[in-house]
Amino acid sequence: MATAPRYWRENPSRYNMVGFKCNNCGKYYFPPRIICPLCHRKSVGKTEPVKLKGTGAIFSFTEVHEGMDEHYVQKPYIVAMVELEEGAKVTGQVIDCDACDLSIGTKVRATLRKLSEEGSAGVIHYGYKFVPVRENGERPGDE
Amino acid sequence: MKDVGVVSYGAYVPHFRIVPEEIGKVWGVDGKAMGKGLMISSKSVPAPDEDTITIAVEAARNMMRRCAVDPKDIGALYVGSESHPYAVKPSGTIVAEAIEAAPDLTVADFEFACKAGTAAIQACMGLVGGGLVKYAVAIGADTSQGAPGDALEYSASAGGAAFLIGAQDVIATMDNTYSYTTDTPDFWRREGQRYPRHGGRFTGEPAYFRHVMSGGKGLLERTGMSPEDYTYAVFHQPNGKFPTRVAKQLGFSPEQTKAGLLVPQIGNTYSGAVPLGLAAVLDEAEPGDRIFAVAYGSGAGSDAFDITVTDEMATFRRDASPTMNELMASPKYIDYATYAKFKGKIAKERD
């Protein structure tokens, strides 16, 4: 048991997409890191947690047919690499759409959904997933 | 006591729908006739990864996008629902974190069948009016339950709306509120039970109609207002029939109730029903419009509100979040098997 504390520590990132900015090179990363993977020790003392907007575009995506146990009710489900407006790339589920509605470049935004549950009596984990953005009131797949 | 009102609002309805014909087909019932009788052509269905908390968060975020209020100025947040995911562990703490209002605020979950959201609005009015907090958030959200084959299965749906209550820059003033409450066992769910039980026809006259009529009349008497003074009227909508009849009995016209009557498209969203109806009205209301609203909760009670839209509405950023029409547009229709899977009605080895 007790994965609750581990998830709890990551709640700011999972709920509100709190990432990390390196003020040495100006790049954004998600999830937060201790040091910048490009600047290494030059970034020490020059990084800060930053809330990312949660909006971006699909960089690449796939439809998963044999996936994680906790998602078997949602099979097949879509997982995408999303390039956020700030430049960081984030992997997450894309929901409320079919794979045929999406393409590389489709605009998405982060929303909060259940990620998993520790059985029917355990804690429920919430976090970001992505939904296609409505443009002019419509979203991909609308007829 | 300060004057209080709505500073912002936001709504959310799940993407999926099921039609009554699809439900009736499984249980040997004329679903089309059932839908016609209830005046429900489809109902919203939450995805497997949605619950009252995710709906409340989405509504609250839509509310925050429409205003410039610093979430740290929110002093209270209440989530009203009869389908809180945890029996013990507040829904509101997750919502407060998700809109970055934590930790300097008070949070609690409310429960009063379908009127828990409006009970939360009243509590927020008191806290803001009394000067204890600058802003308070009231949310009504539900993923309601209907037992397989029960009449409720044709209506019980999901959705929610959030209201930011404050004393400055309000788009609508909450001029008066009145509640009418008795001990009436028309609908209930015992602790640990999966589905609610109801008193069938007993849910009508002695329950819904008595309380909504008394709440509505009580507010009109106390304010000296008449039905014709209002531009809009919103009533709790367990189906389309009840609010249509109660509106007529109180003296309101179909034109006044049209904008806030969402049940034909999305079903009964329980604690979300009147909050969503109000959101739909605020989507189109103009400065000076008057809104009359009566929520009903089984068990039983009603909360009535007298609301006036202010000049602030003219510059309010409605388009920063989806309107009710946009939220209800282009849903995905699912069959009963998918619905049963989504709602956890199929016993699975992994459960």
PDB file of C-alpha atoms in Angstrom, chain A residues 15-16 18 51 68-70 72-75 93 95-98 109-115 117 120 122-126 129 131 134 136-139 142-143, chain B residues 12 14-16 47-51 53-55 57-58 61-62 65 85-86 89 93-94 97-100 322 326-330 332 341-342 348-351:
ATOM      1  CA  TYR A  15      -2.895  18.995 -11.039  1.00  0.00           C
ATOM      2  CA  ASN A  16      -1.469  22.269 -12.316  1.00  0.00           C
ATOM      3  CA  VAL A  18       4.053  22.994 -12.505  1.00  0.00           C
ATOM      4  CA  LYS A  51       3.277  26.839 -13.843  1.00  0.00           C
ATOM      5  CA  MET A  68      -1.816  -0.373 -18.683  1.00  0.00           C
ATOM      6  CA  ASP A  69      -4.106  -2.396 -16.439  1.00  0.00           C
ATOM      7  CA  GLU A  70      -5.798   0.670 -14.939  1.00  0.00           C
ATOM      8  CA  TYR A  72      -8.406  -1.320 -19.661  1.00  0.00           C
ATOM      9  CA  VAL A  73     -11.933   0.118 -19.422  1.00  0.00           C
ATOM     10  CA  GLN A  74     -10.849   2.878 -21.817  1.00  0.00           C
ATOM     11  CA  LYS A  75      -9.182   0.659 -24.444  1.00  0.00           C
ATOM     12  CA  GLN A  93      -3.516  10.635 -22.532  1.00  0.00           C
ATOM     13  CA  ILE A  95      -9.458  11.955 -24.139  1.00  0.00           C
ATOM     14  CA  ASP A  96     -13.007  12.606 -25.371  1.00  0.00           C
ATOM     15  CA  CYS A  97     -12.021  11.955 -28.993  1.00  0.00           C
ATOM     16  CA  ASP A  98     -11.126   9.169 -31.415  1.00  0.00           C
ATOM     17  CA  ARG A 109      -5.262  21.683 -23.515  1.00  0.00           C
ATOM     18  CA  ALA A 110      -4.721  20.018 -20.168  1.00  0.00           C
ATOM     19  CA  THR A 111      -7.670  18.975 -18.032  1.00  0.00           C
ATOM     20  CA  LEU A 112      -7.942  17.082 -14.746  1.00  0.00           C
ATOM     21  CA  ARG A 113      -9.106  13.461 -14.796  1.00  0.00           C
ATOM     22  CA  LYS A 114      -8.722  10.304 -12.725  1.00  0.00           C
ATOM     23  CA  LEU A 115      -5.407   8.668 -13.578  1.00  0.00           C
ATOM     24  CA  GLU A 117      -7.389   4.147  -8.336  1.00  0.00           C
ATOM     25  CA  SER A 120     -12.233   0.243  -4.777  1.00  0.00           C
ATOM     26  CA  GLY A 122      -7.844   2.880  -1.962  1.00  0.00           C
ATOM     27  CA  VAL A 123      -6.907   6.415  -2.814  1.00  0.00           C
ATOM     28  CA  ILE A 124      -7.868   7.929  -6.184  1.00  0.00           C
ATOM     29  CA  HIS A 125      -5.085   9.588  -8.148  1.00  0.00           C
ATOM     30  CA  TYR A 126      -5.951  12.648 -10.225  1.00  0.00           C
ATOM     31  CA  LYS A 129      -4.850  14.521 -19.464  1.00  0.00           C
ATOM     32  CA  VAL A 131      -8.520  17.272 -24.629  1.00  0.00           C
ATOM     33  CA  ARG A 134     -12.470  23.883 -29.509  1.00  0.00           C
ATOM     34  CA  ASN A 136     -14.701  28.621 -33.143  1.00  0.00           C
ATOM     35  CA  GLY A 137     -16.813  26.536 -30.792  1.00  0.00           C
ATOM     36  CA  GLU A 138     -15.980  23.261 -32.526  1.00  0.00           C
ATOM     37  CA  ARG A 139     -13.428  20.611 -31.830  1.00  0.00           C
ATOM     38  CA  ASP A 142     -17.409  17.531 -34.757  1.00  0.00           C
ATOM     39  CA  GLU A 143     -19.664  17.131 -37.748  1.00  0.00           C
TER      40      GLU A 143
ATOM     41  CA  TYR B  12     -19.010  21.618 -17.388  1.00  0.00           C
ATOM     42  CA  PRO B  14     -19.311  15.395 -20.023  1.00  0.00           C
ATOM     43  CA  HIS B  15     -18.867  14.651 -23.733  1.00  0.00           C
ATOM     44  CA  PHE B  16     -20.894  11.408 -23.880  1.00  0.00           C
ATOM     45  CA  ALA B  47     -16.317   8.998 -19.027  1.00  0.00           C
ATOM     46  CA  PRO B  48     -14.708   6.272 -16.872  1.00  0.00           C
ATOM     47  CA  ASP B  49     -12.052   8.753 -15.709  1.00  0.00           C
ATOM     48  CA  GLU B  50     -14.585  11.410 -14.673  1.00  0.00           C
ATOM     49  CA  ASP B  51     -16.238  11.860 -11.297  1.00  0.00           C
ATOM     50  CA  ILE B  53     -14.250  15.991  -8.431  1.00  0.00           C
ATOM     51  CA  THR B  54     -13.064  16.220 -12.056  1.00  0.00           C
ATOM     52  CA  ILE B  55     -16.376  17.837 -13.058  1.00  0.00           C
ATOM     53  CA  VAL B  57     -12.527  21.158 -11.126  1.00  0.00           C
ATOM     54  CA  GLU B  58     -13.395  21.738 -14.777  1.00  0.00           C
ATOM     55  CA  ARG B  61     -11.414  26.407 -13.831  1.00  0.00           C
ATOM     56  CA  ASN B  62     -13.921  27.646 -16.422  1.00  0.00           C
ATOM     57  CA  ARG B  65     -10.766  31.864 -16.656  1.00  0.00           C
ATOM     58  CA  PRO B  85     -16.087   9.989  -4.738  1.00  0.00           C
ATOM     59  CA  TYR B  86     -14.961   9.491  -1.143  1.00  0.00           C
ATOM     60  CA  LYS B  89     -12.030  12.758   2.310  1.00  0.00           C
ATOM     61  CA  THR B  93      -9.579  20.030  -1.106  1.00  0.00           C
ATOM     62  CA  ILE B  94      -8.688  18.652  -4.535  1.00  0.00           C
ATOM     63  CA  GLU B  97      -5.559  22.772  -5.019  1.00  0.00           C
ATOM     64  CA  ALA B  98      -6.514  22.503  -8.689  1.00  0.00           C
ATOM     65  CA  ILE B  99      -7.504  26.195  -8.875  1.00  0.00           C
ATOM     66  CA  GLU B 100      -4.557  27.180  -6.639  1.00  0.00           C
ATOM     67  CA  PRO B 322     -17.234  27.533 -23.178  1.00  0.00           C
ATOM     68  CA  GLU B 326     -20.892  24.977 -26.688  1.00  0.00           C
ATOM     69  CA  LEU B 327     -20.601  22.396 -23.904  1.00  0.00           C
ATOM     70  CA  MET B 328     -23.748  20.639 -25.105  1.00  0.00           C
ATOM     71  CA  ALA B 329     -22.877  20.773 -28.813  1.00  0.00           C
ATOM     72  CA  SER B 330     -21.602  17.737 -30.757  1.00  0.00           C
ATOM     73  CA  LYS B 332     -20.699  11.487 -28.686  1.00  0.00           C
ATOM     74  CA  LYS B 341     -18.994  -0.255 -18.846  1.00  0.00           C
ATOM     75  CA  PHE B 342     -18.420   3.484 -18.275  1.00  0.00           C
ATOM     76  CA  LYS B 348     -15.403  -7.336 -13.652  1.00  0.00           C
ATOM     77  CA  GLU B 349     -12.814  -9.781 -12.401  1.00  0.00           C
ATOM     78  CA  ARG B 350     -10.393  -6.938 -11.644  1.00  0.00           C
ATOM     79  CA  ASP B 351     -12.830  -4.991  -9.401  1.00  0.00           C
TER      80      ASP B 351
END
